[in-house]
Structures are given as C-alpha cells and as structure tokens.
Coordinates of N, CA and C and ligand atoms in Angstrom, one line a residue:
M1 N -15.1 9.1 -11.1 CA -15.0 8.8 -9.6 C -14.2 9.9 -9.0
K2 N -14.6 10.4 -7.8 CA -13.9 11.4 -7.1 C -12.8 10.8 -6.3
P3 N -11.7 11.6 -6.0 CA -10.7 11.1 -5.1 C -11.2 10.9 -3.7
N4 N -10.8 9.9 -3.0 CA -11.3 9.6 -1.6 C -10.3 10.3 -0.7
K5 N -10.4 11.6 -0.5 CA -9.4 12.3 0.3 C -9.7 12.1 1.8
R6 N -10.9 11.9 2.2 CA -11.3 11.7 3.6 C -10.9 10.3 4.0
F7 N -10.7 10.2 5.3 CA -10.5 8.9 5.8 C -11.7 8.4 6.6
Y8 N -12.2 7.2 6.3 CA -13.4 6.7 6.9 C -13.2 5.6 7.9
G9 N -11.9 5.2 8.0 CA -11.6 4.1 8.9 C -11.3 4.6 10.3
R10 N -10.6 3.7 11.1 CA -10.3 4.1 12.5 C -8.8 4.4 12.6
R11 N -8.6 5.5 13.3 CA -7.2 6.0 13.6 C -6.6 5.1 14.7
R12 N -7.5 4.7 15.6 CA -7.0 3.9 16.8 C -8.0 2.9 17.2
T13 N -7.6 1.7 17.7 CA -8.6 0.8 18.3 C -8.4 0.8 19.8
R14 N -7.3 1.3 20.3 CA -7.0 1.5 21.7 C -5.9 2.6 21.9
S15 N -5.8 3.1 23.1 CA -4.8 4.2 23.3 C -3.4 3.6 23.1
L16 N -2.5 4.4 22.6 CA -1.1 3.9 22.5 C -0.5 3.7 23.9
R17 N 0.3 2.6 24.0 CA 1.1 2.4 25.3 C 2.2 3.5 25.3
Q18 N 2.7 3.7 26.5 CA 3.7 4.8 26.6 C 4.9 4.5 25.7
K19 N 5.3 3.2 25.6 CA 6.5 2.9 24.7 C 6.1 3.3 23.2
E20 N 4.9 3.0 22.9 CA 4.5 3.4 21.5 C 4.4 4.9 21.3
K21 N 3.9 5.6 22.3 CA 3.9 7.1 22.2 C 5.3 7.6 22.1
D22 N 6.2 7.0 22.8 CA 7.6 7.5 22.7 C 8.2 7.2 21.3
L23 N 7.8 6.1 20.7 CA 8.3 5.8 19.4 C 7.7 6.8 18.4
M24 N 6.4 7.1 18.5 CA 5.8 8.0 17.6 C 6.5 9.4 17.7
K25 N 6.8 9.7 19.0 CA 7.4 11.1 19.2 C 8.9 11.2 18.7
T26 N 9.6 10.1 19.0 CA 11.1 10.3 18.8 C 11.6 9.5 17.6
F27 N 11.0 8.3 17.3 CA 11.6 7.5 16.2 C 10.9 7.8 14.9
L28 N 9.5 8.0 14.9 CA 8.8 8.3 13.7 C 9.4 9.5 12.9
P29 N 9.8 10.6 13.5 CA 10.3 11.7 12.8 C 11.6 11.4 12.0
E30 N 12.3 10.4 12.5 CA 13.6 9.9 11.8 C 13.3 9.2 10.5
I31 N 12.1 8.6 10.4 CA 11.9 7.8 9.2 C 10.6 8.2 8.5
E32 N 10.1 9.4 8.9 CA 8.8 9.9 8.3 C 9.0 10.6 7.0
I33 N 8.1 10.2 6.1 CA 8.1 10.9 4.8 C 7.2 12.1 4.9
V34 N 7.7 13.3 4.6 CA 6.9 14.5 4.7 C 6.5 15.0 3.3
P35 N 5.2 15.2 3.0 CA 4.9 15.6 1.7 C 5.4 17.1 1.5
S36 N 5.6 17.4 0.2 CA 6.1 18.8 0.0 C 4.9 19.7 0.1
S37 N 5.1 20.9 0.5 CA 4.0 21.9 0.7 C 3.9 22.8 -0.5
D38 N 4.9 22.8 -1.4 CA 4.9 23.7 -2.5 C 4.7 23.1 -3.9
G39 N 4.2 21.8 -3.8 CA 3.9 21.2 -5.1 C 5.1 20.5 -5.8
T40 N 6.3 20.7 -5.2 CA 7.4 20.0 -5.9 C 7.5 18.5 -5.5
F41 N 8.2 17.7 -6.3 CA 8.3 16.3 -6.0 C 9.4 16.1 -5.0
L42 N 9.2 15.1 -4.1 CA 10.2 14.7 -3.2 C 11.4 14.1 -3.9
D43 N 12.6 14.3 -3.3 CA 13.8 13.6 -3.8 C 14.0 12.4 -2.9
L44 N 13.6 11.2 -3.4 CA 13.6 10.0 -2.5 C 15.0 9.7 -2.0
S45 N 16.1 10.2 -2.7 CA 17.4 9.8 -2.2 C 17.7 10.5 -0.9
T46 N 17.0 11.6 -0.6 CA 17.3 12.3 0.7 C 16.7 11.4 1.8
Y47 N 15.8 10.5 1.5 CA 15.2 9.7 2.5 C 16.0 8.3 2.6
F48 N 16.4 7.8 1.5 CA 17.0 6.5 1.5 C 18.5 6.5 1.2
G49 N 19.1 7.6 0.8 CA 20.5 7.6 0.4 C 20.6 7.4 -1.1
K50 N 21.7 7.9 -1.6 CA 21.9 7.9 -3.1 C 22.1 6.5 -3.7
S51 N 22.5 5.5 -2.9 CA 22.7 4.2 -3.4 C 21.4 3.4 -3.7
T52 N 20.3 3.8 -3.1 CA 19.0 3.1 -3.3 C 18.4 3.6 -4.6
Q53 N 18.2 2.6 -5.5 CA 17.8 2.9 -6.9 C 16.3 2.5 -7.1
Q54 N 15.8 1.6 -6.3 CA 14.5 1.1 -6.5 C 13.6 1.4 -5.3
F55 N 12.3 1.7 -5.6 CA 11.4 2.0 -4.5 C 10.1 1.3 -4.6
C56 N 9.5 1.0 -3.5 CA 8.2 0.4 -3.5 C 7.3 1.2 -2.6
L57 N 6.0 1.1 -2.8 CA 5.0 1.8 -2.0 C 4.0 0.8 -1.5
E58 N 3.7 0.7 -0.2 CA 2.6 -0.1 0.3 C 1.5 0.8 0.9
V59 N 0.3 0.7 0.4 CA -0.8 1.6 0.8 C -1.6 0.8 1.8
G60 N -1.8 1.4 3.0 CA -2.7 0.7 4.0 C -2.0 -0.6 4.5
F61 N -0.8 -0.4 5.1 CA 0.0 -1.6 5.5 C -0.6 -2.3 6.8
G62 N -1.6 -1.7 7.4 CA -2.1 -2.3 8.6 C -1.1 -2.3 9.7
K63 N -0.7 -3.5 10.2 CA 0.4 -3.5 11.2 C 1.7 -3.7 10.6
G64 N 1.8 -3.8 9.3 CA 3.1 -3.8 8.6 C 3.8 -5.1 8.4
E65 N 3.2 -6.2 8.6 CA 3.9 -7.5 8.5 C 4.4 -7.7 7.1
H66 N 3.6 -7.4 6.1 CA 4.0 -7.6 4.7 C 5.1 -6.6 4.3
L67 N 5.0 -5.4 4.7 CA 6.0 -4.4 4.4 C 7.3 -4.8 5.0
L68 N 7.3 -5.3 6.3 CA 8.5 -5.7 7.0 C 9.2 -6.8 6.2
W69 N 8.3 -7.8 5.8 CA 8.9 -9.0 5.1 C 9.6 -8.5 3.8
Q70 N 8.9 -7.7 3.1 CA 9.4 -7.2 1.8 C 10.7 -6.5 2.0
A71 N 10.8 -5.6 3.1 CA 12.0 -4.8 3.3 C 13.1 -5.7 3.7
Q72 N 12.8 -6.8 4.6 CA 13.9 -7.7 5.0 C 14.4 -8.5 3.9
N73 N 13.5 -8.8 2.9 CA 13.9 -9.7 1.8 C 14.4 -8.9 0.6
N74 N 14.4 -7.6 0.6 CA 14.9 -6.8 -0.5 C 15.6 -5.6 0.1
E75 N 16.8 -5.9 0.6 CA 17.5 -4.8 1.4 C 18.0 -3.6 0.6
D76 N 18.1 -3.8 -0.7 CA 18.6 -2.7 -1.6 C 17.5 -1.8 -2.0
V77 N 16.2 -2.2 -1.7 CA 15.1 -1.4 -2.2 C 14.6 -0.5 -1.0
G78 N 14.1 0.7 -1.4 CA 13.5 1.6 -0.4 C 12.0 1.4 -0.3
F79 N 11.5 1.2 0.8 CA 10.0 1.0 1.0 C 9.3 2.1 1.7
I80 N 8.3 2.6 1.0 CA 7.4 3.6 1.6 C 6.1 3.0 2.0
G81 N 5.7 3.2 3.3 CA 4.4 2.7 3.7 C 3.5 3.8 4.1
A82 N 2.3 3.8 3.7 CA 1.3 4.9 4.1 C 0.2 4.2 4.9
E83 N -0.1 4.7 6.1 CA -1.1 4.1 6.9 C -1.6 5.1 7.9
P84 N -2.9 5.4 7.9 CA -3.5 6.3 8.9 C -3.8 5.7 10.3
F85 N -3.8 4.3 10.3 CA -4.2 3.7 11.6 C -3.0 3.7 12.5
L86 N -3.1 4.5 13.6 CA -1.9 4.8 14.4 C -1.4 3.6 15.2
N87 N -2.3 2.7 15.6 CA -1.8 1.5 16.3 C -0.9 0.7 15.4
G88 N -1.3 0.7 14.1 CA -0.6 -0.1 13.1 C 0.8 0.6 12.9
V89 N 0.8 1.9 12.8 CA 2.1 2.6 12.6 C 3.0 2.4 13.8
A90 N 2.5 2.5 15.0 CA 3.3 2.3 16.2 C 3.8 0.8 16.2
S91 N 3.0 -0.1 15.9 CA 3.4 -1.5 15.9 C 4.6 -1.7 14.9
L92 N 4.4 -1.1 13.7 CA 5.5 -1.3 12.7 C 6.8 -0.6 13.2
L93 N 6.6 0.6 13.8 CA 7.8 1.3 14.3 C 8.6 0.5 15.3
S94 N 7.9 -0.2 16.2 CA 8.6 -1.0 17.2 C 9.3 -2.2 16.5
K95 N 8.7 -2.8 15.4 CA 9.4 -3.9 14.8 C 10.6 -3.4 14.0
I96 N 10.5 -2.2 13.4 CA 11.6 -1.7 12.6 C 12.8 -1.5 13.5
K97 N 12.5 -0.9 14.7 CA 13.5 -0.6 15.7 C 14.1 -1.9 16.2
E98 N 13.3 -2.8 16.6 CA 13.7 -4.1 17.2 C 14.6 -4.9 16.2
K99 N 14.2 -4.9 14.9 CA 15.0 -5.7 13.9 C 16.0 -4.8 13.2
N100 N 16.1 -3.5 13.6 CA 17.1 -2.7 13.0 C 17.0 -2.6 11.4
I101 N 15.8 -2.4 11.0 CA 15.6 -2.3 9.5 C 15.8 -0.8 9.1
N102 N 16.6 -0.7 8.0 CA 16.8 0.8 7.6 C 16.3 1.1 6.2
N103 N 15.5 0.3 5.6 CA 15.0 0.7 4.3 C 13.4 0.8 4.3
I104 N 12.8 1.2 5.4 CA 11.4 1.6 5.4 C 11.2 3.0 5.9
R105 N 10.4 3.8 5.1 CA 10.0 5.1 5.5 C 8.5 5.1 5.6
I106 N 8.0 5.9 6.5 CA 6.5 5.9 6.8 C 5.9 7.2 6.6
F107 N 4.7 7.1 6.0 CA 3.8 8.3 6.0 C 2.6 7.9 6.8
P108 N 2.4 8.5 8.0 CA 1.4 8.0 8.9 C 0.0 8.7 8.7
D109 N -0.5 8.6 7.5 CA -1.8 9.2 7.2 C -2.3 8.6 5.8
T110 N -3.4 9.2 5.3 CA -4.0 8.7 4.1 C -3.0 8.9 2.9
V111 N -3.0 7.9 2.1 CA -2.0 8.0 1.0 C -2.2 9.1 0.0
S112 N -3.5 9.6 -0.1 CA -3.7 10.7 -1.1 C -2.9 11.9 -0.8
Q113 N -2.5 12.0 0.5 CA -1.8 13.2 0.9 C -0.3 13.2 0.5
I114 N 0.2 12.0 0.1 CA 1.6 11.9 -0.2 C 1.8 11.6 -1.7
L115 N 0.7 11.0 -2.3 CA 0.9 10.5 -3.7 C 1.3 11.7 -4.7
H116 N 0.8 12.9 -4.4 CA 1.1 14.0 -5.4 C 2.5 14.5 -5.2
S117 N 3.2 14.1 -4.1 CA 4.6 14.5 -3.9 C 5.6 13.5 -4.4
L118 N 5.1 12.3 -4.9 CA 6.0 11.3 -5.3 C 6.4 11.6 -6.8
P119 N 7.7 11.5 -7.1 CA 8.1 11.8 -8.5 C 7.5 10.9 -9.5
S120 N 7.3 11.4 -10.7 CA 6.9 10.5 -11.8 C 7.9 9.4 -12.1
Q121 N 7.5 8.3 -12.5 CA 8.4 7.2 -12.8 C 9.4 6.9 -11.8
S122 N 9.0 6.8 -10.5 CA 9.9 6.6 -9.4 C 9.7 5.3 -8.7
I123 N 8.5 4.7 -8.8 CA 8.2 3.5 -8.0 C 8.1 2.2 -8.8
N124 N 8.8 1.2 -8.3 CA 8.9 0.0 -9.0 C 7.8 -1.1 -8.7
K125 N 7.2 -0.9 -7.5 CA 6.1 -1.8 -7.1 C 5.2 -1.1 -6.2
V126 N 3.9 -1.3 -6.4 CA 2.9 -0.7 -5.5 C 2.1 -1.9 -5.0
F127 N 1.8 -1.9 -3.7 CA 1.0 -2.9 -3.0 C -0.2 -2.3 -2.4
V128 N -1.4 -2.8 -2.7 CA -2.6 -2.4 -2.0 C -3.3 -3.7 -1.6
L129 N -3.1 -4.1 -0.4 CA -3.5 -5.5 0.0 C -4.7 -5.4 0.9
F130 N -5.8 -6.0 0.5 CA -7.0 -6.0 1.3 C -7.5 -4.6 1.7
P131 N -7.6 -3.7 0.8 CA -8.2 -2.4 1.2 C -9.6 -2.6 1.6
D132 N -10.1 -1.7 2.5 CA -11.5 -1.9 3.0 C -12.5 -1.9 1.7
P133 N -13.4 -2.9 1.7 CA -14.1 -3.1 0.5 C -15.3 -2.2 0.3
W134 N -15.8 -1.6 1.4 CA -17.0 -0.7 1.3 C -18.0 -1.3 0.4
P135 N -18.7 -2.4 0.9 CA -19.6 -3.1 0.0 C -20.9 -2.4 -0.4
K136 N -21.4 -1.5 0.5 CA -22.7 -0.8 0.2 C -22.5 0.1 -1.0
S137 N -23.4 0.1 -1.9 CA -23.2 1.0 -3.1 C -23.0 2.4 -2.7
R138 N -23.7 2.9 -1.7 CA -23.5 4.3 -1.4 C -22.1 4.7 -0.8
H139 N -21.4 3.6 -0.4 CA -20.1 3.8 0.1 C -18.9 3.6 -0.9
Q140 N -19.3 3.1 -2.1 CA -18.2 2.7 -3.0 C -17.3 3.8 -3.4
K141 N -17.8 5.0 -3.3 CA -16.9 6.1 -3.6 C -15.7 6.3 -2.6
R142 N -15.8 5.6 -1.5 CA -14.7 5.6 -0.5 C -13.6 4.6 -0.9
R143 N -13.8 3.8 -1.8 CA -12.8 2.8 -2.1 C -11.5 3.4 -2.6
L144 N -10.5 2.8 -2.1 CA -9.1 3.2 -2.4 C -8.8 3.1 -3.8
I145 N -9.2 1.9 -4.4 CA -8.9 1.7 -5.8 C -10.1 2.4 -6.6
N146 N -9.7 3.4 -7.3 CA -10.6 4.1 -8.2 C -9.8 4.6 -9.4
I147 N -10.5 5.3 -10.3 CA -9.8 5.7 -11.6 C -8.7 6.7 -11.2
E148 N -9.0 7.6 -10.3 CA -8.0 8.7 -10.0 C -6.7 8.0 -9.4
T149 N -6.9 7.1 -8.5 CA -5.8 6.4 -7.8 C -5.0 5.7 -8.9
L150 N -5.6 5.0 -9.8 CA -4.9 4.3 -10.8 C -4.1 5.2 -11.7
D151 N -4.7 6.4 -12.0 CA -4.0 7.4 -12.8 C -2.8 7.8 -12.1
I152 N -2.9 8.1 -10.8 CA -1.7 8.5 -10.1 C -0.6 7.4 -10.0
F153 N -1.1 6.2 -9.8 CA -0.1 5.1 -9.8 C 0.6 5.0 -11.1
A154 N -0.2 5.2 -12.2 CA 0.4 5.1 -13.6 C 1.5 6.2 -13.7
R155 N 1.3 7.3 -13.1 CA 2.2 8.4 -13.2 C 3.5 8.1 -12.4
I156 N 3.3 7.6 -11.2 CA 4.5 7.4 -10.3 C 5.3 6.1 -10.6
M157 N 4.6 5.2 -11.3 CA 5.3 3.9 -11.5 C 6.2 4.0 -12.7
T158 N 7.3 3.2 -12.6 CA 8.2 3.1 -13.8 C 7.6 2.2 -14.8
D159 N 8.2 2.3 -16.0 CA 7.8 1.3 -17.1 C 8.0 -0.1 -16.5
D160 N 7.1 -1.0 -16.8 CA 7.2 -2.4 -16.4 C 7.1 -2.6 -14.8
A161 N 6.7 -1.6 -14.1 CA 6.5 -1.7 -12.7 C 5.3 -2.6 -12.4
E162 N 5.2 -3.1 -11.2 CA 4.1 -4.0 -10.9 C 3.2 -3.4 -9.8
L163 N 1.9 -3.6 -10.1 CA 0.9 -3.2 -9.1 C 0.2 -4.4 -8.6
R164 N 0.3 -4.6 -7.3 CA -0.3 -5.8 -6.7 C -1.5 -5.4 -5.9
L165 N -2.7 -6.0 -6.2 CA -3.9 -5.7 -5.5 C -4.4 -7.1 -4.9
A166 N -5.0 -7.1 -3.7 CA -5.6 -8.3 -3.2 C -6.9 -7.9 -2.5
T167 N -7.9 -8.8 -2.6 CA -9.1 -8.7 -1.8 C -9.7 -10.0 -1.7
D168 N -10.6 -10.1 -0.6 CA -11.4 -11.3 -0.5 C -12.9 -11.0 -0.7
D169 N -13.2 -9.8 -1.2 CA -14.5 -9.4 -1.5 C -14.8 -9.6 -3.0
A170 N -15.7 -10.5 -3.3 CA -15.9 -10.8 -4.7 C -16.3 -9.6 -5.6
E171 N -17.1 -8.7 -5.0 CA -17.5 -7.6 -5.8 C -16.4 -6.6 -6.0
Y172 N -15.6 -6.4 -4.9 CA -14.4 -5.5 -5.0 C -13.4 -6.1 -6.0
A173 N -13.3 -7.4 -6.0 CA -12.4 -8.1 -7.0 C -12.8 -7.7 -8.4
S174 N -14.1 -7.8 -8.7 CA -14.4 -7.5 -10.1 C -14.3 -6.0 -10.4
W175 N -14.5 -5.2 -9.4 CA -14.4 -3.8 -9.5 C -12.9 -3.5 -9.9
M176 N -12.0 -4.1 -9.1 CA -10.5 -3.8 -9.3 C -10.1 -4.3 -10.7
L177 N -10.7 -5.5 -11.1 CA -10.3 -6.0 -12.4 C -10.9 -5.2 -13.5
R178 N -12.1 -4.7 -13.3 CA -12.7 -3.9 -14.4 C -11.9 -2.6 -14.6
L179 N -11.6 -2.0 -13.5 CA -10.8 -0.7 -13.6 C -9.4 -0.9 -14.1
G180 N -8.8 -2.0 -13.7 CA -7.4 -2.3 -14.1 C -7.4 -2.7 -15.6
L181 N -8.4 -3.5 -16.0 CA -8.4 -3.9 -17.4 C -8.7 -2.8 -18.4
S182 N -9.5 -1.8 -17.9 CA -9.9 -0.7 -18.8 C -8.9 0.4 -18.8
H183 N -7.9 0.3 -17.9 CA -6.9 1.4 -17.8 C -5.8 1.3 -18.9
K184 N -5.6 2.3 -19.6 CA -4.7 2.2 -20.8 C -3.2 1.9 -20.3
S185 N -2.9 2.3 -19.1 CA -1.5 2.1 -18.7 C -1.2 0.8 -18.0
F186 N -2.2 -0.1 -17.8 CA -2.0 -1.3 -17.1 C -2.4 -2.5 -17.9
E187 N -1.7 -3.6 -17.6 CA -2.1 -4.9 -18.2 C -2.1 -5.9 -17.1
W188 N -3.1 -6.7 -17.1 CA -3.3 -7.8 -16.1 C -2.3 -8.9 -16.5
T189 N -1.6 -9.5 -15.6 CA -0.5 -10.4 -16.0 C -1.1 -11.9 -16.0
A190 N -2.3 -12.1 -15.5 CA -2.7 -13.5 -15.3 C -3.0 -14.2 -16.7
L191 N -2.5 -15.4 -16.8 CA -2.8 -16.2 -18.0 C -3.7 -17.4 -17.7
R192 N -3.7 -17.8 -16.4 CA -4.6 -18.9 -16.0 C -5.1 -18.6 -14.6
P193 N -6.2 -19.3 -14.2 CA -6.8 -19.0 -12.9 C -5.8 -19.1 -11.7
D194 N -4.9 -20.0 -11.8 CA -3.9 -20.1 -10.6 C -3.1 -18.9 -10.5
D195 N -3.0 -18.1 -11.5 CA -2.2 -16.9 -11.5 C -2.8 -15.8 -10.6
W196 N -4.2 -15.9 -10.4 CA -4.8 -15.0 -9.4 C -5.4 -15.6 -8.2
R197 N -5.4 -17.0 -8.2 CA -6.0 -17.7 -7.1 C -4.9 -18.0 -6.0
I198 N -3.7 -18.2 -6.5 CA -2.6 -18.7 -5.6 C -1.6 -17.5 -5.3
R199 N -1.4 -17.4 -4.0 CA -0.5 -16.3 -3.6 C 0.9 -16.6 -4.0
P200 N 1.6 -15.7 -4.7 CA 3.0 -16.0 -5.1 C 3.9 -16.1 -3.9
S201 N 5.1 -16.8 -4.1 CA 5.9 -17.1 -2.9 C 6.6 -15.8 -2.4
D202 N 6.7 -14.7 -3.2 CA 7.3 -13.5 -2.6 C 6.2 -12.5 -2.2
W203 N 5.1 -13.1 -1.7 CA 3.9 -12.3 -1.3 C 3.4 -12.9 0.0
P204 N 4.0 -12.5 1.1 CA 3.6 -13.2 2.4 C 2.1 -12.8 2.8
L205 N 1.6 -13.7 3.6 CA 0.3 -13.5 4.2 C 0.2 -12.2 5.0
T206 N -0.9 -11.5 4.8 CA -1.0 -10.3 5.6 C -1.9 -10.7 6.8
R207 N -1.8 -9.8 7.8 CA -2.6 -10.0 9.1 C -4.1 -10.1 8.8
Y208 N -4.6 -9.2 7.9 CA -6.0 -9.3 7.6 C -6.4 -10.6 6.9
E209 N -5.5 -11.0 6.0 CA -5.8 -12.3 5.3 C -5.8 -13.5 6.3
E210 N -4.9 -13.5 7.2 CA -4.7 -14.6 8.1 C -6.0 -14.6 9.1
K211 N -6.4 -13.4 9.5 CA -7.6 -13.4 10.4 C -8.9 -13.6 9.8
N212 N -9.0 -13.4 8.5 CA -10.3 -13.4 7.8 C -10.4 -14.5 6.8
R213 N -9.7 -15.6 7.0 CA -9.8 -16.7 6.1 C -11.2 -17.3 6.2
S214 N -12.1 -17.0 5.3 CA -13.5 -17.3 5.5 C -14.0 -18.5 4.8
G215 N -13.1 -19.1 3.9 CA -13.6 -20.2 3.1 C -14.1 -19.6 1.8
G216 N -15.3 -19.1 1.7 CA -15.9 -18.4 0.6 C -15.2 -18.4 -0.7
L217 N -15.1 -17.2 -1.3 CA -14.4 -17.0 -2.5 C -12.9 -17.2 -2.4
G218 N -12.4 -16.9 -1.2 CA -11.0 -16.9 -1.0 C -10.4 -15.7 -1.6
P219 N -9.2 -15.2 -1.2 CA -8.6 -14.0 -1.7 C -8.3 -14.1 -3.2
V220 N -8.3 -13.0 -3.8 CA -7.7 -13.0 -5.2 C -6.5 -12.1 -5.2
Y221 N -5.5 -12.5 -5.9 CA -4.2 -11.8 -6.0 C -4.0 -11.3 -7.4
L222 N -4.2 -10.0 -7.6 CA -4.2 -9.4 -8.9 C -2.9 -8.7 -9.2
R223 N -2.2 -9.0 -10.2 CA -1.0 -8.4 -10.6 C -1.1 -7.7 -11.9
F224 N -0.8 -6.4 -11.9 CA -0.8 -5.6 -13.2 C 0.6 -5.1 -13.5
V225 N 0.9 -5.0 -14.7 CA 2.2 -4.4 -15.1 C 1.9 -3.0 -15.7
R226 N 2.7 -2.1 -15.3 CA 2.6 -0.7 -15.9 C 3.2 -0.8 -17.3
L227 N 2.4 -0.6 -18.3 CA 2.9 -0.7 -19.7 C 3.9 0.4 -20.0
P228 N 5.0 0.1 -20.8 CA 6.0 1.1 -21.1 C 5.4 2.3 -21.8
R229 N 5.9 3.5 -21.4 CA 5.5 4.7 -22.2 C 6.3 4.6 -23.5
N230 N 5.8 5.1 -24.6 CA 6.5 4.9 -25.8 C 7.8 5.8 -26.0
Ligands
LIG301 C1 -8.6 -4.2 5.9 S1 -7.1 -3.3 6.4 C2 -5.8 -4.3 5.6 C3 -4.5 -4.0 6.2 C4 -3.3 -4.8 5.6 N1 -3.1 -4.4 4.3 C5 -3.6 -6.3 5.7 O1 -3.8 -6.9 4.7 O2 -3.5 -6.8 6.9 C6 -7.2 -1.9 5.3 C7 -6.1 -0.8 5.8 O3 -6.1 0.3 4.9 C8 -5.9 1.4 5.7 N2 -6.4 2.6 4.9 C9 -7.7 2.9 4.7 N3 -7.8 4.1 4.0 C10 -6.5 4.4 3.6 C11 -5.9 5.5 2.9 N4 -6.7 6.4 2.3 N5 -4.6 5.5 2.8 C12 -3.8 4.6 3.4 N6 -4.3 3.5 4.1 C13 -5.6 3.5 4.2 C14 -6.7 1.2 6.9 O4 -6.3 2.0 8.0 C15 -6.4 -0.3 7.2 O5 -5.3 -0.4 8.0

C-alpha cells in the first residue's frame, strides 16, 4: 500500500470568521509544530518544555473535543494534534485559548507531513478516531490506516505504547483489525467482545461519533499495544 500523502477531504466548510482568522494568524504560530526541513527529528522538549516526559498524537482531531478532553485530564502529557480541516483547527485554537490549555501543539495539515519528523520511541499514545472510511474499493488507497502508517507508528511509539483506532464502518473495522493483527509490532488487547464494543471511560465521545450514531454496527474501539523491542 502506498502512503496517502494527498489530502482528499475538505479544508473548509465555511469561511473563517474574523476572530478565527486572527487566531490562525497570531495564536497558531505560538503552538504550531513545524516539521524539520533537513530530515532531522524534532526535539519535542522545545515545544513542551523539559519537564514533559510523555507525548500523545491525535491524527484527524476534527474540531478537537477528544484532544481537549485528553489534554485537560492529563496535564503532564504533551499532546500533538494533526488536522488539515482549518475550521476544526480554528475551533480548537479558540477552545485552547479560552480554557488556557498549555499542553497541546498543533500541526494544521496532513499527518504524513509531520510523522517523519517525530523522533523514534517518543510517543506514548496514538489516537486515530473515525478516520474517513473511503468505502469504495477504488478509494481504499486513501485510507489513513495502511501498512506504511502502521510502520511509522511502530517507529515513533515507545515500547508498550497504545494505539487507539475507532470506526463505525464495518469494512474499515475489519481492515484495521486485519492490518493491526498482521503487524509484527502490534498486539490487539481485546480479550472479549466488550473490550472493543464498549468505549472505555478515558475515551470521550467524539463529535463525529455523536453526530453519526446510526444504530447499525455501532462503533468499534480497537486498542493495540506496541510490543516491546527486544
Ligand atoms: C470523519 S472525521 C473525524 C474527526 C474526529 N476524529 C471525530 O471523531 O470527530 C475525519 C477527520 O480526519 C481528518 N483527516 C483526513 N485525512 C487526514 C490526514 N491525512 N491527516 C490528518 N487528518 C486527516 C479530516 O480532515 C477529518 O477532520
């Protein structure tokens, strides 16, 4: 599977309001993660300070409700969010400012552009919640979860780090599971159906999940652990 470097979703659903434009211009640069241009890995302590020892990555945070909840409930942890949907970025910026959160940093574009700059064994949790399912077979190469992405996650994640994936698309669920189960660096943690059917208490509802409760299969919550390197 080839990397999905292009972005097929929407950057905007409406023009940004003046206040949002101002936040993008003045506040975003204060908390923006900038990928290295020379192939070196980023020093995450320059973004979060030396005292921050644990880091999480959320890919495609939408409007950022889950990321915000995690940051508020884990104040010692540094959170990196990647999202190319600019209305979502602006919305999160305004909540970060309003609530005075200081442990979130944002990359306002597709995650593939930042992943290569993240140091090996630096991330303790990765969240990819309700990525676009691209159900048509000719579009499946656009899926965020693919072998290359899992390989990069395996590189950047620490031993025993957790990868959380969610979807409400049955076919994408089995795709995620198949790729996760066959990857040598990951182990699925579920022991019984409730382990993937019931959302854990430290995993708040996302906006997408709330809006799209369809009845049907219902969301699946997949948790993988990054197996220790020997
Ligand atoms: C269906 S929405 C889910 C948003 C959020 N996780 C939620 O559950 O409410 C999928 C999100 O992934 C984002 N996305 C798509 N491709 C991406 C990429 N390559 N890197 C980062 N985010 C991406 C989209 O912009 C969109 O906001």
